[in-house]
Amino acid sequence: GAGVSQTPSNKVTEKGKYVELRCDPISGHTALYWYRQSLGQGPEFLIYFQGTGAADDSGLPNDRFFAVRPEGSVSTLKIQRTERGDSAVYLCASSRGTPDGYTFGSGTRLTVV
Amino acid sequence: SQQGEEDPQALSIQEGENATMNCSYKTSINNLQWYRQNSGRGLVHLILIRSNEREKHSGRLRVTLDTSKKSSSLLITASRAADTASYFCATDAGGNNRLAFGKGNQVVVIP
């Protein structure tokens, strides 16, 4: 597609539930990134995919968070047993893998109640 | 961890004035980028400056980079109400083309 698409745009879930957030990157972009942004803060790195593999998952806060990119295109960020502290905007970005700028999606605003 | 640190955090100016914001970082970088964010959602890439460049222009934007001081500035000239947004600097110090963002500058341009 023309841009990075993230769905849903908003998600409200109850504490303890499981959620999946989807990212559809720009066609042909091999690198895909997930970031999390809390109110008043800059985005914080979660995980980076180069192709199908997670090249760097050092930003995932704990084992409740997991992400996949099985065919090297669409990626899903999965959060188990959600906690109120997981509430944030989850941003996905893709790039050609060069030092050029990323293209970000509009994000998914997750609210855990 | 957050690499960039923007200063000042919030800026309110009249339309037509220039807006300047600064960013400092701690480790060596290959490039530094500036992004704009409206309404807390997706970020838009504005400009990238490489470590061997000192100044770069794009339209009404001017970015400088001083690697000896580990700092960068973003200047928006002749500001418009549509420039109202948060502006973030980001460095590639994390490796893997991974970006480390600062906390951002909120800029409000009053018509």
PDB file of C-alpha atoms in Angstrom:
ATOM      1  CA  GLY A   1       0.000   0.000   0.000  1.00  0.00           C
ATOM      2  CA  ALA A   2       0.876   3.655  -0.117  1.00  0.00           C
ATOM      3  CA  GLY A   3       1.579   3.916   3.576  1.00  0.00           C
ATOM      4  CA  VAL A   4       1.931   1.897   6.758  1.00  0.00           C
ATOM      5  CA  SER A   5      -1.450   0.706   7.958  1.00  0.00           C
ATOM      6  CA  GLN A   6      -2.185  -0.167  11.571  1.00  0.00           C
ATOM      7  CA  THR A   7      -5.323  -1.782  12.871  1.00  0.00           C
ATOM      8  CA  PRO A   8      -7.278  -1.257  14.974  1.00  0.00           C
ATOM      9  CA  SER A   9      -6.798   2.463  15.444  1.00  0.00           C
ATOM     10  CA  ASN A  10      -8.188   2.214  18.953  1.00  0.00           C
ATOM     11  CA  LYS A  11      -8.517  -0.766  21.255  1.00  0.00           C
ATOM     12  CA  VAL A  12     -10.047  -0.850  24.715  1.00  0.00           C
ATOM     13  CA  THR A  13      -9.562  -4.058  26.639  1.00  0.00           C
ATOM     14  CA  GLU A  14     -10.010  -5.305  30.156  1.00  0.00           C
ATOM     15  CA  LYS A  15      -7.063  -6.010  32.395  1.00  0.00           C
ATOM     16  CA  GLY A  16      -5.892  -9.580  31.951  1.00  0.00           C
ATOM     17  CA  LYS A  17      -7.144  -9.978  28.390  1.00  0.00           C
ATOM     18  CA  TYR A  18      -5.083 -10.820  25.307  1.00  0.00           C
ATOM     19  CA  VAL A  19      -4.744  -8.350  22.423  1.00  0.00           C
ATOM     20  CA  GLU A  20      -3.281  -8.399  18.946  1.00  0.00           C
ATOM     21  CA  LEU A  21      -2.205  -5.295  17.080  1.00  0.00           C
ATOM     22  CA  ARG A  22      -1.605  -5.469  13.360  1.00  0.00           C
ATOM     23  CA  CYS A  23       0.829  -3.606  11.127  1.00  0.00           C
ATOM     24  CA  ASP A  24       0.812  -3.687   7.328  1.00  0.00           C
ATOM     25  CA  PRO A  25       4.054  -2.073   6.103  1.00  0.00           C
ATOM     26  CA  ILE A  26       4.847  -0.432   2.797  1.00  0.00           C
ATOM     27  CA  SER A  27       5.265  -3.055   0.115  1.00  0.00           C
ATOM     28  CA  GLY A  28       8.917  -3.912  -0.392  1.00  0.00           C
ATOM     29  CA  HIS A  29      10.109  -2.507   2.913  1.00  0.00           C
ATOM     30  CA  THR A  30      12.200  -5.224   4.497  1.00  0.00           C
ATOM     31  CA  ALA A  31      12.639  -3.568   7.883  1.00  0.00           C
ATOM     32  CA  LEU A  32       9.733  -3.253  10.307  1.00  0.00           C
ATOM     33  CA  TYR A  33       9.803  -1.674  13.745  1.00  0.00           C
ATOM     34  CA  TRP A  34       7.406  -1.542  16.687  1.00  0.00           C
ATOM     35  CA  TYR A  35       7.527   1.360  19.126  1.00  0.00           C
ATOM     36  CA  ARG A  36       5.445   2.265  22.135  1.00  0.00           C
ATOM     37  CA  GLN A  37       4.659   5.830  23.116  1.00  0.00           C
ATOM     38  CA  SER A  38       3.266   6.904  26.464  1.00  0.00           C
ATOM     39  CA  LEU A  39       1.630  10.273  26.969  1.00  0.00           C
ATOM     40  CA  GLY A  40       4.138  13.113  26.900  1.00  0.00           C
ATOM     41  CA  GLN A  41       7.033  10.856  25.963  1.00  0.00           C
ATOM     42  CA  GLY A  42       8.913   9.998  22.833  1.00  0.00           C
ATOM     43  CA  PRO A  43       8.488   6.615  21.172  1.00  0.00           C
ATOM     44  CA  GLU A  44      10.359   3.757  22.812  1.00  0.00           C
ATOM     45  CA  PHE A  45      11.741   0.910  20.768  1.00  0.00           C
ATOM     46  CA  LEU A  46      10.183  -2.529  21.207  1.00  0.00           C
ATOM     47  CA  ILE A  47      11.303  -4.821  18.386  1.00  0.00           C
ATOM     48  CA  TYR A  48      12.845  -4.780  14.918  1.00  0.00           C
ATOM     49  CA  PHE A  49      12.283  -7.259  12.083  1.00  0.00           C
ATOM     50  CA  GLN A  50      14.504  -7.690   9.073  1.00  0.00           C
ATOM     51  CA  GLY A  51      12.456  -9.891   6.763  1.00  0.00           C
ATOM     52  CA  THR A  52      10.729 -12.597   8.760  1.00  0.00           C
ATOM     53  CA  GLY A  53      13.105 -12.727  11.681  1.00  0.00           C
ATOM     54  CA  ALA A  54      13.238 -10.581  14.784  1.00  0.00           C
ATOM     55  CA  ALA A  55      16.684  -9.044  14.485  1.00  0.00           C
ATOM     56  CA  ASP A  56      16.419  -7.151  17.761  1.00  0.00           C
ATOM     57  CA  ASP A  57      13.755  -7.732  20.416  1.00  0.00           C
ATOM     58  CA  SER A  58      15.645  -6.113  23.255  1.00  0.00           C
ATOM     59  CA  GLY A  59      12.978  -3.454  23.762  1.00  0.00           C
ATOM     60  CA  LEU A  60      10.163  -5.835  24.644  1.00  0.00           C
ATOM     61  CA  PRO A  61       9.415  -5.068  28.300  1.00  0.00           C
ATOM     62  CA  ASN A  62       8.676  -8.636  29.413  1.00  0.00           C
ATOM     63  CA  ASP A  63       7.539 -12.040  28.210  1.00  0.00           C
ATOM     64  CA  ARG A  64       3.913 -10.931  27.936  1.00  0.00           C
ATOM     65  CA  PHE A  65       4.895  -9.164  24.732  1.00  0.00           C
ATOM     66  CA  PHE A  66       5.577 -11.047  21.526  1.00  0.00           C
ATOM     67  CA  ALA A  67       5.622 -10.114  17.844  1.00  0.00           C
ATOM     68  CA  VAL A  68       5.678 -12.077  14.611  1.00  0.00           C
ATOM     69  CA  ARG A  69       6.154 -11.375  10.943  1.00  0.00           C
ATOM     70  CA  PRO A  70       5.705 -14.822   9.367  1.00  0.00           C
ATOM     71  CA  GLU A  71       5.858 -13.874   5.688  1.00  0.00           C
ATOM     72  CA  GLY A  72       8.105 -10.860   5.915  1.00  0.00           C
ATOM     73  CA  SER A  73       5.283  -8.395   5.391  1.00  0.00           C
ATOM     74  CA  VAL A  74       2.429  -7.999   7.894  1.00  0.00           C
ATOM     75  CA  SER A  75       3.417  -8.051  11.543  1.00  0.00           C
ATOM     76  CA  THR A  76       1.349  -8.711  14.639  1.00  0.00           C
ATOM     77  CA  LEU A  77       2.244  -7.502  18.115  1.00  0.00           C
ATOM     78  CA  LYS A  78       0.695  -9.719  20.754  1.00  0.00           C
ATOM     79  CA  ILE A  79       0.220  -8.786  24.390  1.00  0.00           C
ATOM     80  CA  GLN A  80      -0.893 -11.396  26.907  1.00  0.00           C
ATOM     81  CA  ARG A  81      -2.493 -10.747  30.297  1.00  0.00           C
ATOM     82  CA  THR A  82      -2.693  -7.017  29.653  1.00  0.00           C
ATOM     83  CA  GLU A  83      -2.034  -4.604  32.489  1.00  0.00           C
ATOM     84  CA  ARG A  84      -3.116  -0.979  32.920  1.00  0.00           C
ATOM     85  CA  GLY A  85       0.510   0.059  32.452  1.00  0.00           C
ATOM     86  CA  ASP A  86       0.389  -1.315  28.903  1.00  0.00           C
ATOM     87  CA  SER A  87      -1.904   1.542  27.909  1.00  0.00           C
ATOM     88  CA  ALA A  88      -0.103   3.566  25.253  1.00  0.00           C
ATOM     89  CA  VAL A  89       0.003   4.266  21.549  1.00  0.00           C
ATOM     90  CA  TYR A  90       1.718   1.431  19.707  1.00  0.00           C
ATOM     91  CA  LEU A  91       3.456   2.645  16.571  1.00  0.00           C
ATOM     92  CA  CYS A  92       4.707   0.599  13.673  1.00  0.00           C
ATOM     93  CA  ALA A  93       7.221   1.835  11.119  1.00  0.00           C
ATOM     94  CA  SER A  94       8.843   0.362   8.047  1.00  0.00           C
ATOM     95  CA  SER A  95      11.861   1.224   5.960  1.00  0.00           C
ATOM     96  CA  ARG A  96      14.060  -0.163   3.231  1.00  0.00           C
ATOM     97  CA  GLY A  97      16.598  -0.995   5.891  1.00  0.00           C
ATOM     98  CA  THR A  98      18.875   1.873   4.927  1.00  0.00           C
ATOM     99  CA  PRO A  99      19.593   4.858   7.170  1.00  0.00           C
ATOM    100  CA  ASP A 100      16.766   6.737   5.436  1.00  0.00           C
ATOM    101  CA  GLY A 101      13.822   7.856   7.496  1.00  0.00           C
ATOM    102  CA  TYR A 102      11.125   5.519   8.621  1.00  0.00           C
ATOM    103  CA  THR A 103       7.532   5.688   7.501  1.00  0.00           C
ATOM    104  CA  PHE A 104       5.250   5.422  10.504  1.00  0.00           C
ATOM    105  CA  GLY A 105       1.689   4.230  10.706  1.00  0.00           C
ATOM    106  CA  SER A 106      -0.954   6.193  12.597  1.00  0.00           C
ATOM    107  CA  GLY A 107      -0.645   3.902  15.574  1.00  0.00           C
ATOM    108  CA  THR A 108      -3.008   1.875  17.728  1.00  0.00           C
ATOM    109  CA  ARG A 109      -4.139   3.532  20.928  1.00  0.00           C
ATOM    110  CA  LEU A 110      -4.455   0.736  23.485  1.00  0.00           C
ATOM    111  CA  THR A 111      -6.374   1.403  26.674  1.00  0.00           C
ATOM    112  CA  VAL A 112      -6.438  -1.248  29.369  1.00  0.00           C
ATOM    113  CA  VAL A 113      -9.230  -0.709  31.886  1.00  0.00           C
TER     114      VAL A 113
ATOM    115  CA  SER B   1      16.736   4.283  26.552  1.00  0.00           C
ATOM    116  CA  GLN B   2      15.963   7.760  25.218  1.00  0.00           C
ATOM    117  CA  GLN B   3      18.966   9.180  23.452  1.00  0.00           C
ATOM    118  CA  GLY B   4      17.830  12.555  22.260  1.00  0.00           C
ATOM    119  CA  GLU B   5      16.893  15.330  24.626  1.00  0.00           C
ATOM    120  CA  GLU B   6      15.079  18.270  23.126  1.00  0.00           C
ATOM    121  CA  ASP B   7      15.146  21.745  24.598  1.00  0.00           C
ATOM    122  CA  PRO B   8      12.871  23.636  25.126  1.00  0.00           C
ATOM    123  CA  GLN B   9       9.985  21.297  25.810  1.00  0.00           C
ATOM    124  CA  ALA B  10       7.204  23.699  24.831  1.00  0.00           C
ATOM    125  CA  LEU B  11       7.222  26.705  22.555  1.00  0.00           C
ATOM    126  CA  SER B  12       4.437  29.127  21.693  1.00  0.00           C
ATOM    127  CA  ILE B  13       4.980  31.607  18.870  1.00  0.00           C
ATOM    128  CA  GLN B  14       3.055  33.904  16.573  1.00  0.00           C
ATOM    129  CA  GLU B  15       2.444  32.919  12.980  1.00  0.00           C
ATOM    130  CA  GLY B  16       5.256  34.204  10.794  1.00  0.00           C
ATOM    131  CA  GLU B  17       7.904  33.956  13.505  1.00  0.00           C
ATOM    132  CA  ASN B  18      10.717  31.433  13.471  1.00  0.00           C
ATOM    133  CA  ALA B  19      10.789  28.470  15.820  1.00  0.00           C
ATOM    134  CA  THR B  20      14.023  26.918  17.003  1.00  0.00           C
ATOM    135  CA  MET B  21      14.415  23.764  19.038  1.00  0.00           C
ATOM    136  CA  ASN B  22      17.504  21.895  20.126  1.00  0.00           C
ATOM    137  CA  CYS B  23      18.447  18.315  20.724  1.00  0.00           C
ATOM    138  CA  SER B  24      21.444  16.788  22.442  1.00  0.00           C
ATOM    139  CA  TYR B  25      22.608  13.208  22.447  1.00  0.00           C
ATOM    140  CA  LYS B  26      25.180  11.162  24.269  1.00  0.00           C
ATOM    141  CA  THR B  27      26.917   8.645  21.991  1.00  0.00           C
ATOM    142  CA  SER B  28      28.363   8.566  18.491  1.00  0.00           C
ATOM    143  CA  ILE B  29      25.859   8.561  15.674  1.00  0.00           C
ATOM    144  CA  ASN B  30      25.724   7.948  11.939  1.00  0.00           C
ATOM    145  CA  ASN B  31      22.744  10.207  11.428  1.00  0.00           C
ATOM    146  CA  LEU B  32      20.152  12.250  13.254  1.00  0.00           C
ATOM    147  CA  GLN B  33      16.576  12.681  12.149  1.00  0.00           C
ATOM    148  CA  TRP B  34      13.711  15.006  13.008  1.00  0.00           C
ATOM    149  CA  TYR B  35      10.080  13.936  13.029  1.00  0.00           C
ATOM    150  CA  ARG B  36       6.790  15.760  13.484  1.00  0.00           C
ATOM    151  CA  GLN B  37       3.773  14.322  15.266  1.00  0.00           C
ATOM    152  CA  ASN B  38       0.262  15.701  15.202  1.00  0.00           C
ATOM    153  CA  SER B  39      -2.314  14.786  17.830  1.00  0.00           C
ATOM    154  CA  GLY B  40      -0.196  12.051  19.392  1.00  0.00           C
ATOM    155  CA  ARG B  41      -0.464   9.646  16.468  1.00  0.00           C
ATOM    156  CA  GLY B  42       1.815   8.791  13.534  1.00  0.00           C
ATOM    157  CA  LEU B  43       5.148  10.521  13.141  1.00  0.00           C
ATOM    158  CA  VAL B  44       6.167  12.128   9.883  1.00  0.00           C
ATOM    159  CA  HIS B  45       9.792  12.130   8.832  1.00  0.00           C
ATOM    160  CA  LEU B  46      11.020  15.677   8.205  1.00  0.00           C
ATOM    161  CA  ILE B  47      14.728  15.566   7.562  1.00  0.00           C
ATOM    162  CA  LEU B  48      17.809  13.418   8.072  1.00  0.00           C
ATOM    163  CA  ILE B  49      21.285  14.795   8.577  1.00  0.00           C
ATOM    164  CA  ARG B  50      24.330  12.556   8.420  1.00  0.00           C
ATOM    165  CA  SER B  51      27.218  12.776  10.842  1.00  0.00           C
ATOM    166  CA  ASN B  52      29.509  14.251   8.174  1.00  0.00           C
ATOM    167  CA  GLU B  53      27.056  17.060   7.393  1.00  0.00           C
ATOM    168  CA  ARG B  54      26.816  20.303   9.332  1.00  0.00           C
ATOM    169  CA  GLU B  55      23.683  21.862   7.913  1.00  0.00           C
ATOM    170  CA  LYS B  56      20.777  20.798   5.774  1.00  0.00           C
ATOM    171  CA  HIS B  57      17.736  22.566   4.358  1.00  0.00           C
ATOM    172  CA  SER B  58      14.344  21.325   3.291  1.00  0.00           C
ATOM    173  CA  GLY B  59      11.790  23.964   2.404  1.00  0.00           C
ATOM    174  CA  ARG B  60      11.237  26.091   5.525  1.00  0.00           C
ATOM    175  CA  LEU B  61      13.280  23.717   7.661  1.00  0.00           C
ATOM    176  CA  ARG B  62      16.918  24.114   8.534  1.00  0.00           C
ATOM    177  CA  VAL B  63      18.781  21.524  10.570  1.00  0.00           C
ATOM    178  CA  THR B  64      22.255  21.870  11.980  1.00  0.00           C
ATOM    179  CA  LEU B  65      24.435  19.209  13.522  1.00  0.00           C
ATOM    180  CA  ASP B  66      27.439  19.736  15.749  1.00  0.00           C
ATOM    181  CA  THR B  67      29.016  16.359  16.432  1.00  0.00           C
ATOM    182  CA  SER B  68      31.675  17.878  18.692  1.00  0.00           C
ATOM    183  CA  LYS B  69      28.932  19.128  21.005  1.00  0.00           C
ATOM    184  CA  LYS B  70      26.636  16.194  20.260  1.00  0.00           C
ATOM    185  CA  SER B  71      23.783  18.552  19.492  1.00  0.00           C
ATOM    186  CA  SER B  72      21.390  19.458  16.707  1.00  0.00           C
ATOM    187  CA  SER B  73      18.927  22.244  16.096  1.00  0.00           C
ATOM    188  CA  LEU B  74      15.789  22.460  14.003  1.00  0.00           C
ATOM    189  CA  LEU B  75      14.680  25.830  12.731  1.00  0.00           C
ATOM    190  CA  ILE B  76      11.261  26.370  11.199  1.00  0.00           C
ATOM    191  CA  THR B  77      11.127  29.684   9.380  1.00  0.00           C
ATOM    192  CA  ALA B  78       7.991  31.775   8.773  1.00  0.00           C
ATOM    193  CA  SER B  79       5.888  29.461  10.915  1.00  0.00           C
ATOM    194  CA  ARG B  80       2.276  28.671  10.073  1.00  0.00           C
ATOM    195  CA  ALA B  81      -0.615  27.502  12.214  1.00  0.00           C
ATOM    196  CA  ALA B  82      -0.297  24.118  10.496  1.00  0.00           C
ATOM    197  CA  ASP B  83       3.194  23.742  12.003  1.00  0.00           C
ATOM    198  CA  THR B  84       1.566  23.249  15.414  1.00  0.00           C
ATOM    199  CA  ALA B  85       2.758  19.804  16.461  1.00  0.00           C
ATOM    200  CA  SER B  86       5.282  17.927  18.561  1.00  0.00           C
ATOM    201  CA  TYR B  87       8.771  17.649  17.118  1.00  0.00           C
ATOM    202  CA  PHE B  88      11.134  14.809  17.970  1.00  0.00           C
ATOM    203  CA  CYS B  89      14.757  14.235  17.238  1.00  0.00           C
ATOM    204  CA  ALA B  90      15.987  10.695  16.890  1.00  0.00           C
ATOM    205  CA  THR B  91      19.429   9.181  16.558  1.00  0.00           C
ATOM    206  CA  ASP B  92      20.548   5.847  15.193  1.00  0.00           C
ATOM    207  CA  ALA B  93      22.818   5.156  18.140  1.00  0.00           C
ATOM    208  CA  GLY B  94      20.906   2.004  19.005  1.00  0.00           C
ATOM    209  CA  GLY B  95      22.235   0.106  15.979  1.00  0.00           C
ATOM    210  CA  ASN B  96      20.157  -1.994  13.545  1.00  0.00           C
ATOM    211  CA  ASN B  97      18.876   1.292  12.104  1.00  0.00           C
ATOM    212  CA  ARG B  98      16.928   1.437  15.338  1.00  0.00           C
ATOM    213  CA  LEU B  99      16.092   4.977  16.396  1.00  0.00           C
ATOM    214  CA  ALA B 100      16.290   6.434  19.881  1.00  0.00           C
ATOM    215  CA  PHE B 101      13.838   9.302  20.304  1.00  0.00           C
ATOM    216  CA  GLY B 102      13.874  12.260  22.635  1.00  0.00           C
ATOM    217  CA  LYS B 103      10.869  13.439  24.621  1.00  0.00           C
ATOM    218  CA  GLY B 104       9.798  15.966  22.030  1.00  0.00           C
ATOM    219  CA  ASN B 105       9.073  19.659  21.724  1.00  0.00           C
ATOM    220  CA  GLN B 106       5.492  20.918  21.642  1.00  0.00           C
ATOM    221  CA  VAL B 107       5.224  23.857  19.281  1.00  0.00           C
ATOM    222  CA  VAL B 108       2.077  25.970  19.140  1.00  0.00           C
ATOM    223  CA  VAL B 109       1.805  28.540  16.360  1.00  0.00           C
ATOM    224  CA  ILE B 110      -0.825  31.148  17.105  1.00  0.00           C
ATOM    225  CA  PRO B 111      -2.627  32.508  14.030  1.00  0.00           C
TER     226      PRO B 111
END
